[in-house]
XYZ file of C-alpha atoms in Angstrom:
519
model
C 11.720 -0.098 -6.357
C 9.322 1.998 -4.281
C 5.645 0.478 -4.947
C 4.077 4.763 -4.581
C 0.290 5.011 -4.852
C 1.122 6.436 -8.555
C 3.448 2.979 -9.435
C 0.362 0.727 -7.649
C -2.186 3.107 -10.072
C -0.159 2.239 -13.212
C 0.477 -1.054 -12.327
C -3.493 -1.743 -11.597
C -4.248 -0.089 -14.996
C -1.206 -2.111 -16.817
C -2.845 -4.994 -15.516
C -6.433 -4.265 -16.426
C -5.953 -3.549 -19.703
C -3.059 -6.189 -20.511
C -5.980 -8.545 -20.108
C -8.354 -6.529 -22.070
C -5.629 -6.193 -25.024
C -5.088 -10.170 -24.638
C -8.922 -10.245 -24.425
C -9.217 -8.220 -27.767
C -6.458 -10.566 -29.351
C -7.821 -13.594 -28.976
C -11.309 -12.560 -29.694
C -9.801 -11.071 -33.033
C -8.493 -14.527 -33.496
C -11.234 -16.501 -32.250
C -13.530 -14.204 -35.035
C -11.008 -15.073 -37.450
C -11.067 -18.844 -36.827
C -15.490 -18.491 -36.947
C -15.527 -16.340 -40.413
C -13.112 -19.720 -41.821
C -15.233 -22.316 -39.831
C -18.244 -20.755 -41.744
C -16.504 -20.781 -44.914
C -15.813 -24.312 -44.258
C -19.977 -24.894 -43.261
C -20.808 -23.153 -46.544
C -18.513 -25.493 -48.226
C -19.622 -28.690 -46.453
C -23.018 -27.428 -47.013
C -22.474 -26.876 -50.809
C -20.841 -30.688 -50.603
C -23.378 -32.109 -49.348
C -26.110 -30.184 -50.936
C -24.416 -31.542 -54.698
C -24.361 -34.864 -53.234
C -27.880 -35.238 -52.336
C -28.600 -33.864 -56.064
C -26.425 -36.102 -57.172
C -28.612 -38.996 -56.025
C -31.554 -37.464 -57.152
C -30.482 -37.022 -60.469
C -29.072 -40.531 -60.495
C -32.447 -41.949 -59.320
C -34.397 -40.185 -62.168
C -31.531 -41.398 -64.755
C -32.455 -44.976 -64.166
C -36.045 -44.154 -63.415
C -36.788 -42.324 -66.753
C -34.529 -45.160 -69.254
C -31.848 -44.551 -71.262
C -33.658 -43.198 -73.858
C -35.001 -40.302 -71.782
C -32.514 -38.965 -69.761
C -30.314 -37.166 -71.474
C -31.257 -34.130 -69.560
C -30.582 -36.122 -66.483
C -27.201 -37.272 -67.060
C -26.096 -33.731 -67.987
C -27.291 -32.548 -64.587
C -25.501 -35.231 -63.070
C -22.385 -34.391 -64.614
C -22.319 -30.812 -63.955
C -22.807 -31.425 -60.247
C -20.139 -33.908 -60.155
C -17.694 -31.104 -61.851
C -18.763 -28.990 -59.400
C -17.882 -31.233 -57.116
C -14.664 -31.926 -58.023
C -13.988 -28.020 -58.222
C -15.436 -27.655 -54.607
C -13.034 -30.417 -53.196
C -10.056 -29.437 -55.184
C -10.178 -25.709 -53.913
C -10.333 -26.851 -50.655
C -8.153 -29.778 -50.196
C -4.900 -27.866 -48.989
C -7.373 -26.959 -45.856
C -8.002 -30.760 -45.527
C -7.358 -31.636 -41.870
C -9.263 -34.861 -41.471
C -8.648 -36.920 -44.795
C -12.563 -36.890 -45.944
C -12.149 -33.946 -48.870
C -9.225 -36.741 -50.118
C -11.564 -39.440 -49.859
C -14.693 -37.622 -51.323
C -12.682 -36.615 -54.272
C -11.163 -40.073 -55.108
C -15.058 -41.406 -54.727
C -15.856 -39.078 -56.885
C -13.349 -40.081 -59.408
C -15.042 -43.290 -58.917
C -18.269 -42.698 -59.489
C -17.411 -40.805 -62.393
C -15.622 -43.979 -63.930
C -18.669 -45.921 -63.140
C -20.766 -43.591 -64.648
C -19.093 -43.667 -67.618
C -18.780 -47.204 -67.706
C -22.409 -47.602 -67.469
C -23.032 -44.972 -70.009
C -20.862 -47.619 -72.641
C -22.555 -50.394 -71.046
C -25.904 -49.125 -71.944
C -24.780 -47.674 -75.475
C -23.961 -51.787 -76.117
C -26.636 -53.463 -74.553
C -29.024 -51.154 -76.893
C -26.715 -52.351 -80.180
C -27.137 -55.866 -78.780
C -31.406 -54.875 -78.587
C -31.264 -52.957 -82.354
C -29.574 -56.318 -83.752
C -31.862 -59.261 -82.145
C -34.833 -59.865 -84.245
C -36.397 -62.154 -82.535
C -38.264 -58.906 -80.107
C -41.236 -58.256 -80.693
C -41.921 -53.976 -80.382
C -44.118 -54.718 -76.992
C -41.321 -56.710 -75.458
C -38.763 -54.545 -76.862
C -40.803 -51.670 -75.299
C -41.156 -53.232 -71.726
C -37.365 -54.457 -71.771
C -36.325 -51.207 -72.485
C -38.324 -49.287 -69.736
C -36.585 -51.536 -66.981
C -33.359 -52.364 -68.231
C -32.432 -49.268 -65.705
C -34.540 -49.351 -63.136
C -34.447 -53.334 -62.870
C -31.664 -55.503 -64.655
C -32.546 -58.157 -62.715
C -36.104 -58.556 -64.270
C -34.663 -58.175 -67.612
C -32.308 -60.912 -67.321
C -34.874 -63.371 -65.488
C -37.084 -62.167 -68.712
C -34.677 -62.915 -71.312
C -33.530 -66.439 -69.599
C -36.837 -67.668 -70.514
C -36.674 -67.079 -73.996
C -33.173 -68.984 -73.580
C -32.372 -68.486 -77.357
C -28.578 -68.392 -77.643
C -28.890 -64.535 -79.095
C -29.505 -63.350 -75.643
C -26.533 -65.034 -73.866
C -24.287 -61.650 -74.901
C -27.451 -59.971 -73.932
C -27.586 -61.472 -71.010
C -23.732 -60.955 -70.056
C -23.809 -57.343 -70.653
C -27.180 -57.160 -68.669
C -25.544 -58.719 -65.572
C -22.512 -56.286 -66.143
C -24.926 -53.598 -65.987
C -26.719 -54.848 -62.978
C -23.136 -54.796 -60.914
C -21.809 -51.713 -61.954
C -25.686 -49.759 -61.567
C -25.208 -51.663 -57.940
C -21.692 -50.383 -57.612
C -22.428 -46.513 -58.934
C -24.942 -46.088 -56.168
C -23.196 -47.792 -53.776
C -20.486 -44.832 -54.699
C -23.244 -42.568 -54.474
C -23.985 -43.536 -50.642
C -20.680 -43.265 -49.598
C -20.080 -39.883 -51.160
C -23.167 -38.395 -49.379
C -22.162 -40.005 -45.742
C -18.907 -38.784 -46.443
C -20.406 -35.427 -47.567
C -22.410 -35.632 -44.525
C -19.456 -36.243 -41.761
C -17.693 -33.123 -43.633
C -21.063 -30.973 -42.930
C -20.680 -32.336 -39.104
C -17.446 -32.145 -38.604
C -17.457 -28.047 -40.370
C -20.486 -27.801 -37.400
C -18.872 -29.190 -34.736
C -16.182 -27.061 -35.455
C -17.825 -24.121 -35.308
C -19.886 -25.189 -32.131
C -16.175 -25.988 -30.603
C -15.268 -22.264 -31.986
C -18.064 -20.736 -30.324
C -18.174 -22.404 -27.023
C -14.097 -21.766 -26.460
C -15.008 -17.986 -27.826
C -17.916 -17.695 -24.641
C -15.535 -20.154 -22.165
C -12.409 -17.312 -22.919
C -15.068 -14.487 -22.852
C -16.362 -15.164 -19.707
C -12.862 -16.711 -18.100
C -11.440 -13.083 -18.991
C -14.019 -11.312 -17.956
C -13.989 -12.953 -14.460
C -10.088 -12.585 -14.301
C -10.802 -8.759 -14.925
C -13.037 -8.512 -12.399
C -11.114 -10.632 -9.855
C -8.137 -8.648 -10.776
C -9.792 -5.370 -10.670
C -11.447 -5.933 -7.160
C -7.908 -7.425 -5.904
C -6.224 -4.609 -6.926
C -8.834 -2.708 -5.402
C -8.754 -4.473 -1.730
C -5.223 -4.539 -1.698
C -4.133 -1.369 -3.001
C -7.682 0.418 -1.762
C -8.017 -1.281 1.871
C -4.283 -0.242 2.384
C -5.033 3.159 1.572
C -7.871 3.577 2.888
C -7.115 1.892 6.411
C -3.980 4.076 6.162
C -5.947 7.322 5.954
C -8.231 6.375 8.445
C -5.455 6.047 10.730
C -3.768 9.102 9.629
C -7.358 11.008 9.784
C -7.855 9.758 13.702
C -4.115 10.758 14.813
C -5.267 14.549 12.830
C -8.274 14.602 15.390
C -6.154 13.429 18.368
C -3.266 16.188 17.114
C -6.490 18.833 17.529
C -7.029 17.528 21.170
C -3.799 17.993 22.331
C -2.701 14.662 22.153
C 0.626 13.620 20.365
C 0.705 10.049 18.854
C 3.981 8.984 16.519
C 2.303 6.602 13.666
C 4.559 3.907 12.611
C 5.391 3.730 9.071
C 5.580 0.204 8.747
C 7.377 -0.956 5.650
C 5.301 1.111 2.766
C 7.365 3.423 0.663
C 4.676 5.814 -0.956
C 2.619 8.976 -0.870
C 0.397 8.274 2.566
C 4.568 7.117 4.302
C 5.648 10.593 2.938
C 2.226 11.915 4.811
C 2.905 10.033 8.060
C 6.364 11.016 8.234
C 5.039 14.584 7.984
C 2.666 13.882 10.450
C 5.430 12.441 12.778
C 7.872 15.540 12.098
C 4.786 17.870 12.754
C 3.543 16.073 16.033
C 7.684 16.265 17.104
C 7.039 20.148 16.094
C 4.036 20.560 18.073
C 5.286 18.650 21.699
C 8.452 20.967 21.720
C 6.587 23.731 20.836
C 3.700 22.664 23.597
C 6.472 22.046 25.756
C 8.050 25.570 25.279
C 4.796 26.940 25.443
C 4.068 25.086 28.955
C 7.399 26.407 29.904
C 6.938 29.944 28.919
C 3.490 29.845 30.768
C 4.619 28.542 33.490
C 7.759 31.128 33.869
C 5.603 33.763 33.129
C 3.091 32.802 35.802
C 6.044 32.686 37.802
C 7.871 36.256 36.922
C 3.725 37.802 37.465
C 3.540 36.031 40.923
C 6.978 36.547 42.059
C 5.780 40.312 40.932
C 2.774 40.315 43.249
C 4.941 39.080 45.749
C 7.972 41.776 45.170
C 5.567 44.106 45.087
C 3.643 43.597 48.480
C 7.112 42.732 49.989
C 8.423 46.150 49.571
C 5.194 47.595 50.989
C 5.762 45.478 54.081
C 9.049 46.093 53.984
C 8.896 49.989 53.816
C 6.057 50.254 56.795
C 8.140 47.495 59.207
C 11.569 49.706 58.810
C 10.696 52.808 60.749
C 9.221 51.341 63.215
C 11.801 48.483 63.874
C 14.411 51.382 63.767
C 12.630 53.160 66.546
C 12.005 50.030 69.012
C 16.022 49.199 67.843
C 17.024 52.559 69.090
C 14.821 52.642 72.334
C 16.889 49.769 73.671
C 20.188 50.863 72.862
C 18.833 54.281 74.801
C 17.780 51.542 77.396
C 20.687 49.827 77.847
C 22.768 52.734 78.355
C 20.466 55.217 81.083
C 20.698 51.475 82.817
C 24.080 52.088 84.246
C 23.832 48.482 86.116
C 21.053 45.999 85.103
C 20.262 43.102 86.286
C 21.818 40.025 84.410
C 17.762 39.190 83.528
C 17.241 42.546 82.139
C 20.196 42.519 80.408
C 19.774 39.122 79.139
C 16.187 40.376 77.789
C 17.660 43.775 75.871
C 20.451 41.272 74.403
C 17.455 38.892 73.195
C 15.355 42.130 71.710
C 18.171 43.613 70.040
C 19.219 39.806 68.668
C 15.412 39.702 66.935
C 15.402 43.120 65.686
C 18.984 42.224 63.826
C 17.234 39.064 62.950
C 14.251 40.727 61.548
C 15.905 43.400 59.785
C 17.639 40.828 57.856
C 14.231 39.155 56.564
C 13.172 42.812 55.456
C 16.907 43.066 53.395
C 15.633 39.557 51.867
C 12.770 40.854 50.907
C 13.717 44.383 50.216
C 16.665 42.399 47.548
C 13.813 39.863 46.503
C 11.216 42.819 45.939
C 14.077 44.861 44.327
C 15.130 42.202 41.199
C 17.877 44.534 39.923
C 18.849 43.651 36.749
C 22.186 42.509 36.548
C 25.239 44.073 34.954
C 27.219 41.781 33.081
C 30.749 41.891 32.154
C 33.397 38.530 31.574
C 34.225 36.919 34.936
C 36.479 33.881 35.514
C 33.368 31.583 37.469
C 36.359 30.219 39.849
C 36.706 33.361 41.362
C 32.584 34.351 42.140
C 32.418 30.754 43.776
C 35.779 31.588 45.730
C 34.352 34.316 46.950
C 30.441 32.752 47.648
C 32.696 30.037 49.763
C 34.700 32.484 51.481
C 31.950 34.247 52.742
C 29.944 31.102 53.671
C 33.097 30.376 56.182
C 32.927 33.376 57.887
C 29.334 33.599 58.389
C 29.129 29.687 59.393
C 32.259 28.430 59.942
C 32.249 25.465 57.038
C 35.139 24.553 55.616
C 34.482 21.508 53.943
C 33.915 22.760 50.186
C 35.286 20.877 47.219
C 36.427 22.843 44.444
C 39.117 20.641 42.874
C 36.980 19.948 39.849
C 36.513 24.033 39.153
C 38.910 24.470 36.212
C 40.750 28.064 36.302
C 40.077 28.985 32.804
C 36.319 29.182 32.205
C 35.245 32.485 31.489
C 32.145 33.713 31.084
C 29.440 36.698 30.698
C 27.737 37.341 34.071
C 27.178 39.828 37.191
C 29.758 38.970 39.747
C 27.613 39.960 42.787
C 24.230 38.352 41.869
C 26.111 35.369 40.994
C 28.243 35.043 44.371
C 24.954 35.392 45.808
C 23.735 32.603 44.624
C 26.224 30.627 45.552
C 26.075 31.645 48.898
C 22.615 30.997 48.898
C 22.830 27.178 47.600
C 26.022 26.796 50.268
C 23.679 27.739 53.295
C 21.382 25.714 51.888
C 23.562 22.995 52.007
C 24.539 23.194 55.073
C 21.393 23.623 56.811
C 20.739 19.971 55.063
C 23.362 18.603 56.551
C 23.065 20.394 59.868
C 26.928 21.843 59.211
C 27.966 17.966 59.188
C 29.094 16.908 55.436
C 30.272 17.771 52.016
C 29.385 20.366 49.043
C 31.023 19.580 45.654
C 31.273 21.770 43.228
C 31.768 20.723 39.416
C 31.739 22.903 36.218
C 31.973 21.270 32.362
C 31.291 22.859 29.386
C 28.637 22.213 27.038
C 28.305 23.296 23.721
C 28.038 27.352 24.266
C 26.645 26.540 27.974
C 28.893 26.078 31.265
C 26.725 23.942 33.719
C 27.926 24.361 37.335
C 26.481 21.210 39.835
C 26.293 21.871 43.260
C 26.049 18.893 45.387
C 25.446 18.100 48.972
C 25.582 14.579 50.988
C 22.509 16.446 53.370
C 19.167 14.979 54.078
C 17.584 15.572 50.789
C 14.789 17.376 49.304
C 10.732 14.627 49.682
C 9.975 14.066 45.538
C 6.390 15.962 46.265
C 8.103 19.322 46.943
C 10.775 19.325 44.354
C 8.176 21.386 42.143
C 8.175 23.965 45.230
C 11.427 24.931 46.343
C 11.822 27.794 44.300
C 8.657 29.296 44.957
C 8.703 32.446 47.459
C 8.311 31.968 51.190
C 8.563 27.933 50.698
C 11.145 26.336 53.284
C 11.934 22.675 54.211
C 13.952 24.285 57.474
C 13.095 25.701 60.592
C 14.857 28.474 60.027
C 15.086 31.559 57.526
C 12.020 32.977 54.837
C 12.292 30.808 51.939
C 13.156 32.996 49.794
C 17.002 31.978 48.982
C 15.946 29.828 46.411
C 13.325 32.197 44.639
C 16.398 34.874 44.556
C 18.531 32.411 43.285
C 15.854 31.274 40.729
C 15.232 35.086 40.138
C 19.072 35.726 39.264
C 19.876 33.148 36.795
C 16.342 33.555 34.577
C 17.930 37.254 33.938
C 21.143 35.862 33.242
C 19.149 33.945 30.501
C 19.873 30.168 32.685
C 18.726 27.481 33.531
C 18.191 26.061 37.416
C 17.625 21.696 37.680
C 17.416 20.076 40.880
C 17.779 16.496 41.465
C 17.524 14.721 45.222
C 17.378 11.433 47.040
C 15.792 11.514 50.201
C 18.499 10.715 52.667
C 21.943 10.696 50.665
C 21.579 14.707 49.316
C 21.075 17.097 46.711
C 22.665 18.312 43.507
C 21.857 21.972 41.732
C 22.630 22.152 38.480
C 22.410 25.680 36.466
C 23.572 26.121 32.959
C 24.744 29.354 32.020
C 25.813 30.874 28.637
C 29.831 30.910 28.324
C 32.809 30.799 26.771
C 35.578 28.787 27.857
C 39.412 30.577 27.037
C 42.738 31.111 29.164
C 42.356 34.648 30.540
């Protein structure tokens, strides 16, 4: 899967608000488990609330005698059914066993209750049947038989009649189980108590875990939002940065390929863009440079063709004059001397020589354009080579590697002369002592045609010269076979390399648009 700055988006969102959502969830839940932890407090609270009523109620039964508190026990009875109501509704939520406990207490108390209720209701027959009472002592035993059983029995053991031995029994009956109810009464309030602790703790526990998540998501958000951020930002960002420099280095001219690295997104697509645009611009700088350069060429090979057939023009005449004064010379002088003979020979020898630079120049001033027709290429360089031997005797041309069937769309005579051209060349390198090899494959819809020599070679620092007019390596001719040559195969829409090692020769290469078929 390609991670794109869209995917790394979506994922960062996904991310961002999967935590919120699980955020939401639990908080939902978490509210949920508060609203029942409260319901719980308000039941603990209720407990506990009855069972400290309870007490009181109980305390003011005994405190007010039997006799007075009716009102009492009725109280004390509706809070313990209220009790019992409380616990039973809430026993299936009963995790820790005390709702179980409080309601069996309960049960408990209620027994003892009752038992004490019978208890009393026969101690006050026993009371209503003994005679031997007077109404004060009756009055005083019945205030504390409650409160204080104790007292009343220690009271009644000093009478020691034996009418107040069942008396006495059911007094010490009533003593245990007053001792026992509030006993029962104790428990039920601790009990009631731990339930009220345990329904705050819970809540305490509910409310801490609800600020620990809180603030545990809320720093996982953050973290996760700023990691996103630095990894999917700094990447970005640093990416742009580098993209934005290369922009600014494009503007000054200078070309630099960005590497993609292993990212499969938006900014790669951007770079590769770059990189295609960059390839765009060098070939296009390149072709520019090249255009410049053979247009500064064609304008100063212009200037040059120009001035030449000035020169040209104003040296003729007169070198046709002084030419034809010594042929006049040399024949009113019916018998020279060998010296001034000798001297004629040299003048005429010059003026030939001469008149030859002003033909170069006259044919480099002239750049006729050429007319092309279909030539078989074996045949111009059979011809370039046969003149070569005539004019300086070199034999020693390979053409064994010039197939007979290339064909292709030229002028015959600008072409044979620049063959001829490279040839002498040649063999002014290698001072008529050597080889030229000629080889012709073909590329594509080009023929390339290498000429090489095994001459003295051409110094590296004036390859860039040698087909500019007038330049020469030799001590001998104008230097201006190369510019014609140069000259001939730009208008045959060519190309013209050169490639040399100082000391074992030279090779010409030109490429020429062709097509290769049997004639």
């Amino acid at each position: 899967m390609q991670f794109t700055i869209k995917n790394k988006i979506f994922i960062g969102l996904g991310i961002s608000i999967s935590i919120v959502v699980i955020l939401s969830i639990f908080e939902f839940l978490n509210f949920s488990r508060i609203i029942h932890e409260i319901q719980q407090l308000e039941v603990s609270d209720g407990i506990k609330s009855k069972s400290l009523q309870i007490r009181r109620h109980e305390k003011n039964f005994f405190l007010f005698g039997y006799r007075e508190s009716n009102k009492e026990m009725k109280i004390l009875y509706n809070y313990l059914d209220e009790m019992d109501d409380i616990v039973n509704n809430n026993l299936p939520y009963d995790s820790s066993g005390y709702l179980h406990n409080l309601k069996n207490l309960i049960a408990h108390y209620r027994q003892k209750f009752n038992e004490l209720l019978i208890l009393i209701s026969q101690i006050k027959k026993e009371l209503d049947k003994n005679k031997i009472f007077k109404t004060k002592e009756l009055i005083l035993i019945n205030s504390a038989l409650l409160e204080n059983p104790s007292a009343v029995i220690d009271f009644l053991k000093q009478s020691s009649t034996e009418d107040n031995k069942e008396l006495i029994v059911l007094l010490k009956k009533l003593d245990n189980n007053i001792q026992e109810l509030r006993k029962t009464g104790e428990e039920i309030v601790n009990i009631s108590k731990k339930i009220d602790q345990i329904s705050r703790d819970n809540i305490e526990k509910v409310m801490k875990r609800s600020y620990g998540m809180f603030f545990l998501f809320l720093t996982l958000f953050f973290l996760g939002g700023n990691g996103i951020f630095w990894i999917v930002g700094k990447n970005i960002i640093k990416r742009l940065n580098l993209v934005t420099s290369v922009v600014e280095k494009v503007g000054e001219g200078k070309f630099i390929q960005i590497s993609n690295g292993s990212k499969k997104d938006e900014i790669d697509l951007l770079i590769r863009k770059i990189n295609e645009m960059e390839n765009k611009l060098m070939q296009r700088k390149i072709e520019l440079e090249e255009k410049n350069k053979q247009l500064f060429q064609s304008k100063k090979l212009a200037a040059i063709g120009t001035l030449a057939t000035g020169v040209a023009h104003e040296l003729n005449n007169p070198l046709n004059n002084i030419y034809i004064s010594v042929q006049i010379l040399q024949k009113e002088l019916k018998e020279p001397s060998a010296f001034v003979n000798e001297i004629l020979n040299d003048v005429s020898h010059e003026i030939a020589r001469v008149k030859r630079i002003i033909e170069d120049l006259l044919e480099f001033a002239r750049g006729k354009e050429p007319v092309f027709k279909k030539v078989r290429i074996k045949d111009i360089i059979l011809k370039a080579s046969n003149s070569i031997i005539k004019q300086r005797n070199f034999k020693n041309i390979d053409l064994k590697e010039i197939p007979e069937e290339i064909v292709i769309t030229a002028d015959p005579d600008q072409l044979e002369r620049v063959f001829f051209n490279l040839f002498d060349n040649a063999i002014d390198a290698m001072h008529e002592d050597g080889q030229i090899k000629l080889k012709i494959l073909e590329k594509n819809d080009f023929v390339e045609i290498s000429v090489s020599d095994t001459g003295i070679g051409i110094p590296a620092d004036k390859l860039e010269k040698i087909f500019e007019p007038f330049f020469t390596t030799k001590n001998r001719g104008t230097g201006l076979g190369l510019a014609i040559v140069y000259n001939i195969i730009q208008k045959h829409n060519g190309k013209i390399f050169v490639e040399s090692i100082e000391g074992k020769g030279t090779t010409f290469r030109i490429l020429l648009p062709g097509t290769s078929y049997e004639l």
